[in-house]
Coordinates of C-alpha atoms and ligand atoms in Angstrom, one line a residue:
M1 CA -16.6 -106.0 27.0
S2 CA -16.5 -105.9 23.3
R3 CA -13.7 -105.0 20.9
Y4 CA -16.3 -103.1 18.9
W5 CA -16.9 -100.5 21.7
S6 CA -15.6 -97.0 21.7
K7 CA -12.9 -96.7 24.3
I8 CA -14.9 -94.5 26.7
V9 CA -17.7 -97.1 26.9
H10 CA -15.5 -99.5 28.9
H11 CA -15.1 -96.9 31.6
L12 CA -18.7 -95.8 32.0
V13 CA -20.6 -96.6 35.2
P14 CA -24.3 -96.3 34.2
Y15 CA -26.9 -95.1 36.6
V16 CA -29.2 -97.8 37.9
P17 CA -32.8 -96.7 38.1
G18 CA -35.2 -98.1 40.7
E19 CA -37.1 -101.2 39.6
Q20 CA -40.3 -100.7 37.7
P21 CA -42.3 -103.8 38.6
P22 CA -44.7 -105.0 35.9
S23 CA -47.6 -105.5 38.3
T24 CA -49.7 -102.4 38.8
R25 CA -50.7 -103.9 42.2
A26 CA -47.2 -103.4 43.6
I27 CA -46.8 -100.8 46.3
K28 CA -44.1 -98.7 44.6
L29 CA -42.2 -96.6 47.0
N30 CA -38.8 -96.8 45.3
T31 CA -38.5 -94.1 42.6
N32 CA -40.1 -91.0 44.2
E33 CA -43.0 -90.8 41.8
N34 CA -46.0 -88.9 42.9
P35 CA -48.7 -91.2 44.4
Y36 CA -51.4 -89.0 42.8
P37 CA -52.2 -88.7 39.1
P38 CA -51.8 -85.5 37.1
S39 CA -54.7 -83.1 36.7
P40 CA -57.7 -84.2 34.5
R41 CA -56.8 -81.1 32.4
V42 CA -53.6 -82.8 31.5
V43 CA -55.5 -85.8 30.0
E44 CA -57.8 -83.4 28.1
A45 CA -54.8 -81.5 26.7
I46 CA -53.3 -84.7 25.5
L47 CA -56.5 -85.8 23.8
R48 CA -56.8 -82.4 22.2
E49 CA -53.3 -82.7 20.9
V50 CA -53.9 -86.0 19.2
G51 CA -57.5 -85.2 18.4
H52 CA -58.6 -85.3 14.8
G53 CA -56.8 -88.6 14.5
A54 CA -53.1 -88.7 14.6
E55 CA -52.7 -86.0 12.0
P56 CA -50.7 -83.5 14.2
L57 CA -48.2 -86.3 15.0
R58 CA -47.1 -86.2 11.4
R59 CA -45.3 -83.0 12.1
Y60 CA -42.3 -82.3 14.3
P61 CA -43.0 -80.6 17.6
D62 CA -41.8 -77.0 18.3
P63 CA -38.1 -77.5 18.9
E64 CA -38.0 -74.6 21.4
S65 CA -41.2 -75.5 23.4
R66 CA -42.1 -71.8 23.1
R67 CA -45.7 -72.0 24.5
L68 CA -44.5 -74.1 27.4
R69 CA -41.7 -71.7 28.1
E70 CA -44.1 -68.8 28.0
T71 CA -46.5 -70.5 30.4
V72 CA -43.7 -71.4 32.9
A73 CA -42.2 -67.9 32.6
A74 CA -45.5 -66.3 33.4
Y75 CA -46.0 -68.7 36.3
H76 CA -42.6 -67.8 37.9
G77 CA -42.5 -64.2 36.8
I78 CA -39.4 -64.6 34.7
R79 CA -38.5 -64.3 31.0
P80 CA -38.9 -67.2 28.5
G81 CA -35.2 -66.6 27.6
Q82 CA -34.3 -67.6 31.2
I83 CA -35.7 -71.1 30.6
F84 CA -34.3 -74.2 29.1
I85 CA -36.4 -77.3 28.6
G86 CA -35.2 -80.8 28.2
N87 CA -36.4 -84.4 28.1
G88 CA -36.5 -84.8 31.9
S89 CA -34.2 -82.9 34.2
D90 CA -31.7 -85.7 33.8
E91 CA -31.2 -84.6 30.2
V92 CA -31.0 -80.9 31.4
L93 CA -28.3 -81.9 33.9
A94 CA -26.4 -83.9 31.2
H95 CA -26.3 -80.8 29.0
A96 CA -25.2 -78.7 31.9
F97 CA -22.2 -81.0 32.4
M98 CA -21.1 -80.6 28.8
A99 CA -22.1 -76.9 28.4
L100 CA -21.0 -75.4 31.8
L101 CA -19.3 -77.8 34.1
K102 CA -16.4 -79.2 32.0
Q103 CA -13.6 -76.8 33.2
E104 CA -9.9 -76.9 34.1
R105 CA -10.7 -77.1 37.8
P106 CA -12.7 -79.9 39.3
L107 CA -16.5 -79.9 39.8
L108 CA -17.5 -80.2 43.4
F109 CA -20.5 -82.1 44.7
P110 CA -21.4 -84.0 48.0
D111 CA -20.1 -87.5 48.5
I112 CA -23.7 -88.6 49.2
T113 CA -26.0 -87.2 46.4
Y114 CA -27.9 -88.1 43.3
S115 CA -25.8 -90.8 41.7
F116 CA -26.2 -89.4 38.2
C117 CA -23.7 -86.7 39.1
S118 CA -20.7 -89.1 39.0
T119 CA -22.2 -90.9 36.0
Y120 CA -22.4 -87.8 33.9
A121 CA -19.0 -86.6 35.0
R122 CA -17.5 -89.9 33.7
L123 CA -19.6 -89.7 30.5
Y124 CA -18.4 -86.2 29.7
G125 CA -14.9 -86.5 31.1
V126 CA -15.5 -83.9 33.7
D127 CA -12.9 -83.9 36.5
Y128 CA -14.7 -83.9 39.9
R129 CA -14.1 -84.0 43.7
T130 CA -16.7 -85.2 46.1
V131 CA -17.1 -83.2 49.4
P132 CA -18.0 -85.2 52.5
L133 CA -21.4 -84.3 54.1
G134 CA -21.5 -83.7 57.8
D135 CA -22.3 -86.5 60.4
A136 CA -26.0 -85.7 60.0
F137 CA -25.8 -85.6 56.2
Q138 CA -25.7 -81.8 56.3
V139 CA -24.0 -79.6 53.6
S140 CA -21.7 -77.0 54.8
V141 CA -21.3 -74.0 52.4
D142 CA -17.7 -73.3 53.6
D143 CA -16.6 -76.7 52.1
Y144 CA -17.5 -75.3 48.6
T145 CA -15.4 -72.1 48.7
V146 CA -12.2 -73.7 47.5
P147 CA -11.2 -72.9 43.9
N148 CA -13.4 -75.1 41.6
G149 CA -14.8 -75.5 38.1
G150 CA -18.4 -75.6 39.3
V151 CA -20.6 -76.7 42.1
L152 CA -23.6 -79.1 41.9
L153 CA -26.0 -79.5 44.8
A154 CA -29.3 -81.2 44.9
N155 CA -31.5 -79.2 47.3
P156 CA -33.3 -80.9 49.0
N157 CA -30.5 -83.5 48.6
A158 CA -31.1 -87.0 47.4
P159 CA -31.3 -89.6 48.9
T160 CA -31.1 -87.9 52.3
G161 CA -34.0 -85.4 51.9
R162 CA -32.1 -82.8 53.9
S163 CA -32.4 -79.2 52.6
L164 CA -30.4 -76.0 52.8
P165 CA -32.1 -72.7 53.5
L166 CA -32.1 -70.1 50.7
A167 CA -29.7 -67.9 52.6
A168 CA -27.1 -70.6 52.5
I169 CA -27.6 -71.2 48.8
E170 CA -27.2 -67.5 48.2
Q171 CA -23.9 -67.5 50.1
L172 CA -22.7 -70.4 48.1
V173 CA -23.5 -68.7 44.8
A174 CA -22.2 -65.3 45.9
R175 CA -18.9 -66.8 47.0
N176 CA -18.4 -68.7 43.7
T177 CA -18.8 -66.0 41.1
E178 CA -16.0 -67.5 39.1
S179 CA -17.9 -70.7 38.4
V180 CA -21.4 -72.0 37.8
V181 CA -23.5 -73.3 40.7
V182 CA -26.1 -75.7 39.7
V183 CA -28.9 -76.3 42.2
D184 CA -31.0 -79.4 41.3
E185 CA -34.4 -78.7 42.9
A186 CA -36.2 -81.9 41.9
Y187 CA -37.9 -82.1 45.3
V188 CA -38.2 -78.4 46.2
D189 CA -42.0 -78.3 46.0
F190 CA -42.3 -80.6 49.0
G191 CA -40.8 -78.2 51.5
G192 CA -37.5 -76.8 50.2
E193 CA -36.8 -73.1 49.5
S194 CA -36.3 -72.4 45.8
A195 CA -33.3 -70.4 44.6
L196 CA -35.2 -69.3 41.4
A197 CA -35.7 -65.8 42.7
L198 CA -31.9 -65.3 42.7
I199 CA -31.3 -65.9 38.9
D200 CA -31.7 -62.2 38.1
R201 CA -29.0 -61.2 40.5
Y202 CA -26.5 -64.1 40.0
P203 CA -25.5 -64.8 36.4
N204 CA -23.6 -67.9 37.6
L205 CA -26.7 -69.7 39.1
L206 CA -28.5 -72.4 37.3
V207 CA -31.7 -73.8 38.9
V208 CA -32.9 -77.2 37.6
Q209 CA -36.4 -78.5 38.2
T210 CA -38.6 -81.3 37.0
M211 CA -42.3 -82.1 36.4
S212 CA -41.6 -85.8 37.4
K213 CA -42.1 -85.6 41.1
S214 CA -44.3 -82.7 42.4
R215 CA -46.3 -82.5 39.1
S216 CA -47.0 -86.2 38.7
L217 CA -45.5 -86.4 35.2
A218 CA -42.5 -88.8 35.4
G219 CA -43.9 -90.6 32.4
M220 CA -43.8 -87.5 30.2
R221 CA -40.1 -86.5 30.7
V222 CA -40.1 -82.8 31.2
G223 CA -37.4 -80.9 33.0
F224 CA -36.2 -77.3 33.2
A225 CA -33.2 -75.1 33.8
F226 CA -33.6 -71.5 34.9
G227 CA -30.8 -69.0 34.7
S228 CA -29.3 -66.0 33.0
E229 CA -29.7 -65.8 29.2
T230 CA -26.0 -66.5 28.8
L231 CA -26.2 -69.9 30.7
I232 CA -29.3 -70.8 28.8
E233 CA -27.6 -70.1 25.5
A234 CA -24.8 -72.5 26.4
L235 CA -27.4 -75.2 27.1
N236 CA -29.2 -74.5 23.8
R237 CA -25.9 -74.8 21.9
V238 CA -25.4 -78.3 23.3
K239 CA -29.0 -79.3 22.8
N240 CA -29.1 -78.2 19.2
S241 CA -25.9 -80.2 18.6
F242 CA -27.5 -83.3 20.1
N243 CA -31.3 -83.4 19.6
S244 CA -33.4 -80.5 18.4
Y245 CA -36.7 -82.0 19.5
P246 CA -36.3 -83.2 23.1
L247 CA -40.0 -82.8 23.9
D248 CA -42.7 -84.4 21.8
R249 CA -46.0 -82.7 21.1
V250 CA -47.9 -84.6 23.7
A251 CA -45.4 -83.8 26.4
Q252 CA -45.5 -80.1 25.6
A253 CA -49.3 -80.0 25.7
A254 CA -49.4 -82.0 28.9
A255 CA -46.8 -79.8 30.6
I256 CA -48.7 -76.6 29.8
A257 CA -51.9 -78.0 31.1
A258 CA -50.2 -79.2 34.3
Y259 CA -48.9 -75.7 35.0
E260 CA -52.3 -74.2 34.3
D261 CA -53.9 -76.3 37.1
D262 CA -52.0 -74.9 40.0
A263 CA -54.6 -75.8 42.6
W264 CA -54.3 -79.5 41.7
F265 CA -50.5 -79.3 42.1
R266 CA -50.7 -77.5 45.5
A267 CA -53.3 -79.9 46.9
N268 CA -51.2 -83.0 46.0
C269 CA -48.0 -81.5 47.4
A270 CA -49.9 -80.8 50.7
R271 CA -51.2 -84.3 50.8
V272 CA -47.7 -85.8 50.3
V273 CA -46.3 -83.5 53.0
A274 CA -49.0 -84.6 55.4
A275 CA -48.4 -88.3 54.6
R276 CA -44.6 -87.7 55.1
D277 CA -45.1 -86.4 58.6
R278 CA -47.4 -89.4 59.4
L279 CA -45.0 -91.9 57.9
T280 CA -42.1 -90.3 59.8
S281 CA -43.8 -90.7 63.2
G282 CA -44.9 -94.2 62.3
L283 CA -41.4 -95.3 61.5
Q284 CA -40.0 -93.6 64.6
T285 CA -42.5 -95.5 66.7
L286 CA -41.1 -98.7 65.2
G287 CA -37.6 -97.6 66.3
F288 CA -36.3 -96.1 63.1
H289 CA -34.1 -93.0 62.9
V290 CA -35.5 -90.8 60.2
V291 CA -33.5 -88.0 58.6
P292 CA -35.6 -84.8 58.6
S293 CA -36.9 -84.6 55.0
A294 CA -38.0 -81.8 52.9
A295 CA -38.7 -84.1 50.0
N296 CA -41.3 -86.7 48.9
F297 CA -39.3 -89.5 50.5
V298 CA -37.7 -90.4 53.9
F299 CA -34.3 -91.8 54.6
A300 CA -34.5 -94.2 57.5
L301 CA -32.3 -96.4 59.5
H302 CA -33.1 -99.2 62.0
L303 CA -30.3 -100.3 64.3
N304 CA -31.7 -103.9 64.7
C305 CA -32.5 -104.6 61.1
D306 CA -30.3 -104.9 58.1
A307 CA -31.6 -102.5 55.5
G308 CA -30.8 -104.7 52.5
A309 CA -32.5 -107.6 54.1
L310 CA -35.6 -105.5 54.9
A311 CA -35.8 -104.3 51.3
I312 CA -35.7 -107.9 50.0
K313 CA -38.4 -109.0 52.5
L314 CA -40.6 -106.1 51.6
R315 CA -40.2 -106.8 47.9
E316 CA -41.4 -110.4 48.5
Q317 CA -44.6 -108.9 49.7
G318 CA -44.9 -106.6 46.7
I319 CA -43.7 -103.5 48.5
F320 CA -40.8 -101.8 46.7
V321 CA -38.4 -99.4 48.6
R322 CA -34.9 -98.2 47.6
H323 CA -31.8 -99.5 49.1
F324 CA -28.3 -98.3 48.1
A325 CA -25.5 -100.8 48.7
A326 CA -23.0 -97.9 49.1
P327 CA -20.6 -97.1 51.9
W328 CA -22.1 -95.1 54.8
I329 CA -25.7 -95.3 53.6
D330 CA -26.1 -99.1 53.2
Q331 CA -28.1 -99.4 56.4
Y332 CA -30.7 -96.8 55.2
L333 CA -33.8 -97.3 53.3
R334 CA -35.1 -94.6 51.0
I335 CA -38.9 -94.8 51.1
T336 CA -41.1 -92.7 48.8
I337 CA -44.1 -91.1 50.3
G338 CA -47.1 -93.0 48.9
T339 CA -50.8 -92.4 49.6
R340 CA -52.0 -92.7 53.2
D341 CA -53.1 -96.3 52.5
E342 CA -49.8 -97.3 50.9
C343 CA -47.9 -95.8 53.8
D344 CA -50.1 -97.8 56.2
V345 CA -49.5 -101.1 54.4
L346 CA -45.8 -100.3 54.5
L347 CA -45.8 -99.5 58.2
A348 CA -47.7 -102.7 59.0
A349 CA -45.3 -104.9 56.9
V350 CA -42.2 -103.2 58.4
G351 CA -43.7 -103.4 61.9
T352 CA -44.0 -107.2 61.5
L353 CA -40.4 -107.6 60.2
V354 CA -39.0 -105.4 62.9
S355 CA -40.7 -107.3 65.6
E356 CA -39.3 -110.6 64.2
A357 CA -35.7 -109.2 64.3
P358 CA -33.5 -110.3 67.1
A359 CA -33.1 -107.3 69.5
Ligands
PLP1 C1 -35.7 -87.7 40.0 C2 -34.5 -86.8 40.0 C3 -34.1 -86.1 38.9 C4 -34.6 -86.5 37.5 O1 -35.8 -86.2 37.2 P1 -36.3 -86.3 35.7 O2 -36.8 -85.0 35.4 O3 -37.4 -87.4 35.8 O4 -35.2 -86.7 34.8 C5 -33.1 -85.2 39.0 N1 -32.5 -85.0 40.1 C6 -32.8 -85.6 41.2 C7 -32.1 -85.3 42.5 C8 -33.9 -86.5 41.2 O5 -34.2 -87.2 42.3

């Protein structure tokens, strides 16, 4: 606490990201990064961008990421004007809070979801209500049809991994025409159904995606919002009142190259999905309950082992998983899907710890 702080700073509850251990030998299954590197074409594009010495870096990047928007628009069969690009989807979500979700009525989101939701709500002074998930962490669309100032759903949800079918998302959007529905699709490429195809029909729908997870570019910070030109304009107004250049030259070049190598992306997603199925059965064999996941992580509970203690013991062995000391979910571990080998090391370590636990 400092008397020099602005008043609002005293009341902020900052998001706590997963640990980034300094050792590259750690088995890092705690922040949902992709276990596979980006396409070699991404590296070539980066080298091209800074080729001829650092000369291009002298100049500001394109503030509107035009080439990247054109590439992504062509990829999805939409118009560049339906795309907003930010420095990671966290920034895109932040701008959505300020541009679209700060209304008279409260914003609705699930009680168990991406913890940045409440963090941003506090930062921007957005009134919100959390809606309890069902017993199996499921979202029920009926719960979101009360009058509201906006709805924010991660689909697949985090940290549970559960997903809603497209038909349910469409119902939600169709029943909330008076407010904006934001669907955060950070994990959609691992088995969810995207609502992107609905943006032409529903001017109140904003779909948010990221290159951090399925496209292996967490280190580049590139995120998107897709929606009607009117929603995108609101985001641009906020962005251009905050930082005109959210993406540097290298990030723009890397992102374009990543979209151009679709085969690389698809192959990695398929490998992660296969490893997820294998890890799920491995954990079940050890006595875990595993929530059905459409994401690149699993959410798992063991009735004989305290999740917090397990996470600490794994960490001592250089294996990092995520544990949230929050009500209802404090006996779960969120485990990112690693390579096949990483998953095997995790299963062996967990197997030993489980067998040592008193029954
Ligand atoms: C990882 C994640 C994001 C943020 O992604 P960035 O693009 O890296 O900022 C957004 N939403 C959810 C649900 C996530 O898990």
